[in-house]
PDB file of C-alpha atoms in Angstrom:
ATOM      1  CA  UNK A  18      53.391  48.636  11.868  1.00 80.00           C
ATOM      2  CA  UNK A  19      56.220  47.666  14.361  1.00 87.00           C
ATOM      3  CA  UNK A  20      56.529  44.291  14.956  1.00 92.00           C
ATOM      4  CA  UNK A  21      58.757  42.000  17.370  1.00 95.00           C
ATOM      5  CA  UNK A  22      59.380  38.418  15.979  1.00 96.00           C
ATOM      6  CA  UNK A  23      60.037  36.609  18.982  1.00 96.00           C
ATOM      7  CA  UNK A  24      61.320  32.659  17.994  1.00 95.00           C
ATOM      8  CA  UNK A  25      63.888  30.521  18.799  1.00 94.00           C
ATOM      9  CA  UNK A  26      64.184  29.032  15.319  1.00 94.00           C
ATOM     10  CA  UNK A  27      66.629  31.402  13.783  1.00 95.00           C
ATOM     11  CA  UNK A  28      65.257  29.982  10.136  1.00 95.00           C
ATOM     12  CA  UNK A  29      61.741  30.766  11.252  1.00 95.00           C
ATOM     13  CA  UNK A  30      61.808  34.226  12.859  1.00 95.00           C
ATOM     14  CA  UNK A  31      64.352  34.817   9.840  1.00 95.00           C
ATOM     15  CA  UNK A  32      61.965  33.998   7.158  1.00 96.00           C
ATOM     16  CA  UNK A  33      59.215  35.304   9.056  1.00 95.00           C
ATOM     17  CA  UNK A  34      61.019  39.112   9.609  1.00 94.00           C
ATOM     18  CA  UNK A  35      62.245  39.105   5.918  1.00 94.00           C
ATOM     19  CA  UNK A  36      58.355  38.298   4.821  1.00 94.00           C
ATOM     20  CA  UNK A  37      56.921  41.201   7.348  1.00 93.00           C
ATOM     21  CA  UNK A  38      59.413  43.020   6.032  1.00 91.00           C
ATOM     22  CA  UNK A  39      58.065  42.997   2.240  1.00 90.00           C
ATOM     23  CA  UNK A  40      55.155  44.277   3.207  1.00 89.00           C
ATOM     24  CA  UNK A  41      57.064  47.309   5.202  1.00 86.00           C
ATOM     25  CA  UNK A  42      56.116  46.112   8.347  1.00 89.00           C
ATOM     26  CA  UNK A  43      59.323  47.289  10.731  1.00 88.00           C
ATOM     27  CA  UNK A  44      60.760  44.200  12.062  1.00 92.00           C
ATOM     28  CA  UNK A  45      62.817  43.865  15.301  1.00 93.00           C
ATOM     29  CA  UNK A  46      63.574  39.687  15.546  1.00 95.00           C
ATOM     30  CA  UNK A  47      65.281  38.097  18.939  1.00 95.00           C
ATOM     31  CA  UNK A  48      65.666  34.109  19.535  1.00 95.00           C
ATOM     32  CA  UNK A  49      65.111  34.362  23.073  1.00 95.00           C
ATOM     33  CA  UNK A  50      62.914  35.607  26.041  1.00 93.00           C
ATOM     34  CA  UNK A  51      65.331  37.219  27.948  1.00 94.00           C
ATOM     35  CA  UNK A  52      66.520  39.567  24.988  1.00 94.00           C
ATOM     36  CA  UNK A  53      62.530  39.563  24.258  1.00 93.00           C
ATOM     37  CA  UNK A  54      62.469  40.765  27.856  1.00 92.00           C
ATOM     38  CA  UNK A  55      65.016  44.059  27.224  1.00 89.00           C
ATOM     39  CA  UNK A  56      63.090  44.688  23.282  1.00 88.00           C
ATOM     40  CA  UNK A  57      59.703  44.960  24.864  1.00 86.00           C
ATOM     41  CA  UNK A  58      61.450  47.489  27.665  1.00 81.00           C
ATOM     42  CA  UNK A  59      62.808  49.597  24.989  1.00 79.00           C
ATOM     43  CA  UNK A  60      60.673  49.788  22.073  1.00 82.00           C
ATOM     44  CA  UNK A  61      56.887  50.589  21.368  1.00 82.00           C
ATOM     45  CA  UNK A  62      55.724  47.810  18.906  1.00 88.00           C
ATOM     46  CA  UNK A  63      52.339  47.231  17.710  1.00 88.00           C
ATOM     47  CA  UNK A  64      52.273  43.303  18.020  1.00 91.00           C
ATOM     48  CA  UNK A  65      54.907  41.083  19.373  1.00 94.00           C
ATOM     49  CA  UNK A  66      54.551  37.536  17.589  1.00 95.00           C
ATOM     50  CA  UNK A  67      55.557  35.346  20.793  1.00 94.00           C
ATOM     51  CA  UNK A  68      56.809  31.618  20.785  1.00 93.00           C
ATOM     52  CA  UNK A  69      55.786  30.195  24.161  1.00 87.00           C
ATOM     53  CA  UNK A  70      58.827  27.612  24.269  1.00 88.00           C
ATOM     54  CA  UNK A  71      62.057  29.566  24.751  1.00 91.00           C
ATOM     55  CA  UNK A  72      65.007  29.787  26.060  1.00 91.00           C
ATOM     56  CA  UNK A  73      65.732  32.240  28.850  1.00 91.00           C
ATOM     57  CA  UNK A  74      62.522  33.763  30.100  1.00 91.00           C
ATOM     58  CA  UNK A  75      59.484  31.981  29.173  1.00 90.00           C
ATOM     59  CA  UNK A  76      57.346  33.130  26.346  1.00 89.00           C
ATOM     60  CA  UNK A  77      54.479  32.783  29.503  1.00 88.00           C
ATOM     61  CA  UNK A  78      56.503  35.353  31.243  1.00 90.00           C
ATOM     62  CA  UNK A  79      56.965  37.466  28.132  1.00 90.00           C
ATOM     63  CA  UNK A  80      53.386  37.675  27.734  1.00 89.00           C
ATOM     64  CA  UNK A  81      52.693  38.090  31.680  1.00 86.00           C
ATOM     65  CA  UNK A  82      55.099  40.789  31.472  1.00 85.00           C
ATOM     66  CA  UNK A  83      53.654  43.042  28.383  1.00 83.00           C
ATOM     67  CA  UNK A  84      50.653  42.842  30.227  1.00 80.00           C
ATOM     68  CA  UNK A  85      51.545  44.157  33.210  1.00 78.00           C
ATOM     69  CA  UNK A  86      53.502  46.679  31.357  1.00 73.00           C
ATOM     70  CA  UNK A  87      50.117  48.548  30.494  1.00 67.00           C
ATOM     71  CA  UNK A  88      51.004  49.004  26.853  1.00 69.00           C
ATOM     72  CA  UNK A  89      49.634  48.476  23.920  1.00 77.00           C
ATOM     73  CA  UNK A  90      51.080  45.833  22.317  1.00 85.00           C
ATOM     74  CA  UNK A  91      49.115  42.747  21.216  1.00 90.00           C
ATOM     75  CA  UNK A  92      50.319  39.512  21.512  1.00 92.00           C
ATOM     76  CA  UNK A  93      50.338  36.916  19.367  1.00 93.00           C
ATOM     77  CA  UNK A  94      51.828  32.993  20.896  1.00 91.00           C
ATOM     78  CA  UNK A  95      52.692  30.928  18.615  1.00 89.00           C
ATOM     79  CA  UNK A  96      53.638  27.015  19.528  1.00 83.00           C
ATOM     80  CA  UNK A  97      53.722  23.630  18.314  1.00 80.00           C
ATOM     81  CA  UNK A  98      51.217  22.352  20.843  1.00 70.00           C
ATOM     82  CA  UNK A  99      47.771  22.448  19.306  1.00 66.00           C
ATOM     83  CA  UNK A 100      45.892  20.930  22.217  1.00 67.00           C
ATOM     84  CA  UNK A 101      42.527  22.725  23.073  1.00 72.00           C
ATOM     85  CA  UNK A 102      44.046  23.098  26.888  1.00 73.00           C
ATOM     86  CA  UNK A 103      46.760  24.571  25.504  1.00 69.00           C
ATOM     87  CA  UNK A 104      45.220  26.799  23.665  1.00 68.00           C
ATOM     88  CA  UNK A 105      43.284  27.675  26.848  1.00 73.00           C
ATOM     89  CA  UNK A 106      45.984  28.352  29.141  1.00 71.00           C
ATOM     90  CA  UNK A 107      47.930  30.790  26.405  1.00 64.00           C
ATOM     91  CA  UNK A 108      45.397  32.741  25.923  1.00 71.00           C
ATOM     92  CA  UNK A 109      44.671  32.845  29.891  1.00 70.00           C
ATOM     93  CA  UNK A 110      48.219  33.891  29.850  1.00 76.00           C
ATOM     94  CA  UNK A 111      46.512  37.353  28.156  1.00 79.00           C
ATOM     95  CA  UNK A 112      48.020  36.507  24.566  1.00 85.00           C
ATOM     96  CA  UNK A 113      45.146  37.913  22.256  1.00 88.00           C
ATOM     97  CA  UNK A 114      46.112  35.438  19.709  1.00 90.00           C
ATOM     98  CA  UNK A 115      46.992  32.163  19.604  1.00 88.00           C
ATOM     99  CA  UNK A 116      48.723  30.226  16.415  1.00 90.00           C
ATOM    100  CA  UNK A 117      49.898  26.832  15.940  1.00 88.00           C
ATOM    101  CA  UNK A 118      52.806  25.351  13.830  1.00 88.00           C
ATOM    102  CA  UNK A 119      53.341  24.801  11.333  1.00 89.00           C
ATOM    103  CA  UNK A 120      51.186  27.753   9.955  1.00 91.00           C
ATOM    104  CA  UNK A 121      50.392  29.638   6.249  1.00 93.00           C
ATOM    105  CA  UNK A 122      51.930  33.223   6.108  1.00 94.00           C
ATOM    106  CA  UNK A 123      49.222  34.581   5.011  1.00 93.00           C
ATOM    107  CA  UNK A 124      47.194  33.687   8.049  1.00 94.00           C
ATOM    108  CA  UNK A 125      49.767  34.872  10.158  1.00 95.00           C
ATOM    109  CA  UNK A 126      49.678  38.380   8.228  1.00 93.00           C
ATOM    110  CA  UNK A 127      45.962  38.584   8.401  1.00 92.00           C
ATOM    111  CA  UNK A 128      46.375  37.870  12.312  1.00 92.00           C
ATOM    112  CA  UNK A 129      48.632  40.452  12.664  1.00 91.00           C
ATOM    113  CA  UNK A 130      47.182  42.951  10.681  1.00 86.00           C
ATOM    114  CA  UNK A 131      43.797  42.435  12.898  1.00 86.00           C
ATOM    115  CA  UNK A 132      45.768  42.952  15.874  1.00 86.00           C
ATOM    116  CA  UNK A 133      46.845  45.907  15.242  1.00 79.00           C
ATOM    117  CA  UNK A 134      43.739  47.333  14.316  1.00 75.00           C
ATOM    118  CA  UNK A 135      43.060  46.564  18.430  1.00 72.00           C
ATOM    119  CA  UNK A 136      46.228  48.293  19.513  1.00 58.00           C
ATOM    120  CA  UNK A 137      44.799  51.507  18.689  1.00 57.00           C
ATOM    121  CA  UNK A 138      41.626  53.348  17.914  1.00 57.00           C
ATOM    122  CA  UNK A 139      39.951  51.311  15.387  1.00 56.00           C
ATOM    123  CA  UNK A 140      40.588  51.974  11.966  1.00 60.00           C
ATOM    124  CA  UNK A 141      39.599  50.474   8.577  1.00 69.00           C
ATOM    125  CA  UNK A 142      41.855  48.188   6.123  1.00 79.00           C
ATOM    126  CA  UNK A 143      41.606  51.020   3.448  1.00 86.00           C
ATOM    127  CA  UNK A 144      42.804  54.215   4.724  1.00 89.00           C
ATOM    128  CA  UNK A 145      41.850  57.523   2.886  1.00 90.00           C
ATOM    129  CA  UNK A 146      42.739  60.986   2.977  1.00 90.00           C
ATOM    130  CA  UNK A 147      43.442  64.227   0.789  1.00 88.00           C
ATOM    131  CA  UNK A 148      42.916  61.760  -2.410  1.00 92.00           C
ATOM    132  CA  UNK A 149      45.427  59.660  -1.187  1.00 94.00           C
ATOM    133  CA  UNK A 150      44.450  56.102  -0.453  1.00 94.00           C
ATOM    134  CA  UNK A 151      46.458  53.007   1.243  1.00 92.00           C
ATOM    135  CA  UNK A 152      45.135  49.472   1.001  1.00 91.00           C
ATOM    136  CA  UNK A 153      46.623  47.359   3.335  1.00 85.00           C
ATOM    137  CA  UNK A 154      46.035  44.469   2.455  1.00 82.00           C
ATOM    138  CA  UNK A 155      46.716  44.726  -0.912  1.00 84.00           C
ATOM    139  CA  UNK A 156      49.656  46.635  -0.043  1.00 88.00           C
ATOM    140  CA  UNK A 157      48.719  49.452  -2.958  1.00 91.00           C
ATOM    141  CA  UNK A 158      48.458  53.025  -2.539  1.00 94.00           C
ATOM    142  CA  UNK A 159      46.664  55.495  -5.157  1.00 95.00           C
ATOM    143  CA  UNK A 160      46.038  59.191  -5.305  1.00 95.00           C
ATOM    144  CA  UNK A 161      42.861  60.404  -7.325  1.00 92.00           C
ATOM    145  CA  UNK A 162      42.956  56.992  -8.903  1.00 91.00           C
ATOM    146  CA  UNK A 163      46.304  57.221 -10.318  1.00 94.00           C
ATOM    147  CA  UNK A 164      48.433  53.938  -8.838  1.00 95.00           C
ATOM    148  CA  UNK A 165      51.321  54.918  -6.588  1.00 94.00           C
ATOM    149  CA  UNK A 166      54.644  52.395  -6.978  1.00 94.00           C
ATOM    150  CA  UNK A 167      55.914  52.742  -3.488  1.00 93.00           C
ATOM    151  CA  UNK A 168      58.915  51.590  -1.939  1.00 91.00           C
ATOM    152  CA  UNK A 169      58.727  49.615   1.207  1.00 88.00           C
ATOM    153  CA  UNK A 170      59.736  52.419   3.389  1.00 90.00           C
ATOM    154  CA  UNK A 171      57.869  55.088   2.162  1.00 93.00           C
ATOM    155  CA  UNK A 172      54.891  52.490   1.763  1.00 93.00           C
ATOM    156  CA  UNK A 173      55.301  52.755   5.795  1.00 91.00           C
ATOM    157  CA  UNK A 174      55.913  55.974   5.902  1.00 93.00           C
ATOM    158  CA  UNK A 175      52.702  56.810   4.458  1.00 95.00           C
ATOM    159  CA  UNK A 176      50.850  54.571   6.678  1.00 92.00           C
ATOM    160  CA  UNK A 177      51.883  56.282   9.088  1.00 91.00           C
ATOM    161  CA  UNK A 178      51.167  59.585   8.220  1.00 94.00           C
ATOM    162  CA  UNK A 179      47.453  58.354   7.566  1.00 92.00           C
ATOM    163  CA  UNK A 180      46.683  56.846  10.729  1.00 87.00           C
ATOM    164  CA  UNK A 181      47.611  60.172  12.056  1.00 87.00           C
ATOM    165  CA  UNK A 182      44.384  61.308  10.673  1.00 86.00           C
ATOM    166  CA  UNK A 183      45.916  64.918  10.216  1.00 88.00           C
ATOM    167  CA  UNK A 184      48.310  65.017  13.583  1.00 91.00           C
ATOM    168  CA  UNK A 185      51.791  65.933  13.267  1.00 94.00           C
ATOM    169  CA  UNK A 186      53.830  63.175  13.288  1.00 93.00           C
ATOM    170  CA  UNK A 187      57.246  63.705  14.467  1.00 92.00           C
ATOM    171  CA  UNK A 188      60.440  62.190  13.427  1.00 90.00           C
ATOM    172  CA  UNK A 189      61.267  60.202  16.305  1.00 88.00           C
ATOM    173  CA  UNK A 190      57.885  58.599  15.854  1.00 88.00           C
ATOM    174  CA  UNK A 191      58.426  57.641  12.528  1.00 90.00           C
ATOM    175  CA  UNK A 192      61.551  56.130  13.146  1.00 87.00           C
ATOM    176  CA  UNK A 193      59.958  54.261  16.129  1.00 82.00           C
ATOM    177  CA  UNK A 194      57.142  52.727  13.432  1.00 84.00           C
ATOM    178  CA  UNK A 195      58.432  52.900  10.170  1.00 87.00           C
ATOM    179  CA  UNK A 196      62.169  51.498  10.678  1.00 82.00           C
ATOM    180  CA  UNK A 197      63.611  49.308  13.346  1.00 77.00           C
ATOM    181  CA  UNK A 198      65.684  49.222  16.050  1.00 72.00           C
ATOM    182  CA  UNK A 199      68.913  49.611  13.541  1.00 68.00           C
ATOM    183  CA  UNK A 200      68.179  52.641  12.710  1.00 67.00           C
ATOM    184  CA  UNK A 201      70.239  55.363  13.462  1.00 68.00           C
ATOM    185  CA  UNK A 202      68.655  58.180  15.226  1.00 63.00           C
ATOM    186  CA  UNK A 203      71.103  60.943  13.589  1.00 62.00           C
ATOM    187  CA  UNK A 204      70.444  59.645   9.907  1.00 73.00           C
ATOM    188  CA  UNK A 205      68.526  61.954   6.911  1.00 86.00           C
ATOM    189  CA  UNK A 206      66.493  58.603   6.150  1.00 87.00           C
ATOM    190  CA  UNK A 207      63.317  60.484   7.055  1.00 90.00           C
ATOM    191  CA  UNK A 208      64.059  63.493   5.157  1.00 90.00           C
ATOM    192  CA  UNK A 209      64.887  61.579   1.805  1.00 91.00           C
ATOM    193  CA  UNK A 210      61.518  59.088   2.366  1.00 92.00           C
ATOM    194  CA  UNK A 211      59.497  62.317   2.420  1.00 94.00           C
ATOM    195  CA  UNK A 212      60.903  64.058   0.066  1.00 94.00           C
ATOM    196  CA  UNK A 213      60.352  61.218  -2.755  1.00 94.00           C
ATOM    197  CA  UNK A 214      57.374  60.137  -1.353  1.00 94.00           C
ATOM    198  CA  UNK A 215      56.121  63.926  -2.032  1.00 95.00           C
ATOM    199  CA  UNK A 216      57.568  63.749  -5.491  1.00 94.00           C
ATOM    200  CA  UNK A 217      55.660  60.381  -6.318  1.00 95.00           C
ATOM    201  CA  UNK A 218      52.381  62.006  -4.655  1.00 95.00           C
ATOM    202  CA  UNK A 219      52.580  64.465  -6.858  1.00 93.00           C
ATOM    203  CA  UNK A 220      50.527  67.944  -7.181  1.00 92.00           C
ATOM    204  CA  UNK A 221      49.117  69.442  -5.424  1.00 92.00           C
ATOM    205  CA  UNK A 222      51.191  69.049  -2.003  1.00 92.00           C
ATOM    206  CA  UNK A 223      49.988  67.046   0.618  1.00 94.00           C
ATOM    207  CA  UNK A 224      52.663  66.401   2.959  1.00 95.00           C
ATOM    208  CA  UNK A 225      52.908  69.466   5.498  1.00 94.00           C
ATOM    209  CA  UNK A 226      56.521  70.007   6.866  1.00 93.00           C
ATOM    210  CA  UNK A 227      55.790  71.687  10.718  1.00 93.00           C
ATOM    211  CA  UNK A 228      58.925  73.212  11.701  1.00 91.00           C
ATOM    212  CA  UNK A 229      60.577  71.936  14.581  1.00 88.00           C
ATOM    213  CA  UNK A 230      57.336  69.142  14.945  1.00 91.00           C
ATOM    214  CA  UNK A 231      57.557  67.046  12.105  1.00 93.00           C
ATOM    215  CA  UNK A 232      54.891  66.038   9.390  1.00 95.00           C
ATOM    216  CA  UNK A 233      51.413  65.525   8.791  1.00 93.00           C
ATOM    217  CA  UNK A 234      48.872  64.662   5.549  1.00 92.00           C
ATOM    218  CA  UNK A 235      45.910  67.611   6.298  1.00 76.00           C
TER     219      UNK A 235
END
């Protein structure tokens, strides 16, 4: 999942990003709407977690603005003003979410990960395919039963590859979900997640390589 933590509390987005992070969520983090404003222009992200009081832009215009956009990028606001009207008029804004401060982690996680089911064809929290299986929100993977220990990135990596549902997924696109916006284009980072991933899978293969496409779980 690609995420953009957008908060003007440098401690909060901070904490927030590092926690996403854990559970290899690719986190792009900017304290204020108008460097929101050049993210959401650049990258594809599957939720942008928005705080409606910023500097620069306004999180309102943010929100206005992703919408607009036609993409597919949820929104969820996040203030300190827990008023019903408020409440009201963000979501009017077209935020699909709305979450108040202070807030448990957890709940924000379970928002997001909800979220993101909308932002593309729906799909369950369990994903499953060639023996493999990914729970989400436990953050485990398995194949035939055996347990998987999975670094963050290929954690993401295979997620990925499973919502593909058999696709080939190129490697542009999974540097575009998988890592953030740090990551450099040119780098073997792919390659090496793949290959261990395929050495942790194990026997038989399931990880295609599609020359000159990229990679896909059949």
């Amino acid at each position: 999942m690609r995420v953009l933590v957008v908060e003007d509390e440098r401690l909060l987005a901070d904490t927030i990003a590092d926690g996403l992070r854990r559970l290899s969520m690719a986190v792009d983090v900017c304290y204020d709407g108008d460097a929101a404003m050049e993210r959401v222009g650049v990258h594809d992200y599957d939720v942008v977690v928005l705080d409606r009081d910023l500097p620069g832009t306004p999180g309102d215009e943010v929100c206005r603005a992703l919408l607009d956009d036609g993409g597919e990028a949820r929104v969820l606001m996040l203030t300190a003003a827990a008023g019903i009207d408020d409440r009201i008029s963000g979501l009017d804004t077209g935020a699909d979410d709305y979450l108040t401060k202070p807030f448990a982690f957890g709940e924000l996680v379970a928002r997001l990960r909800a979220l993101a089911r909308r932002a593309r064809p729906a799909l369950p929290p369990v994903l499953s395919r060639a023996g493999v299986v990914l729970d989400l929100p436990r953050h485990q993977a398995s194949r035939d039963g055996r347990h998987l220990l999975l670094s963050r990135k290929e954690f993401a990596v295979l997620e990925v590859l499973m919502r593909a549902e058999g696709a080939v997924v190129s490697v542009e696109d999974l540097l575009e979900k998988a890592w953030d916006e740090h990551a450099d284009p040119f780098t073997n980072a792919v390659r090496v997640a793949i290959g261990t991933l395929r050495r942790k899978l194990g026997d038989p293969p399931v990880i295609e390589t599609v020359p000159g496409a990229g990679y896909r779980i059949g």
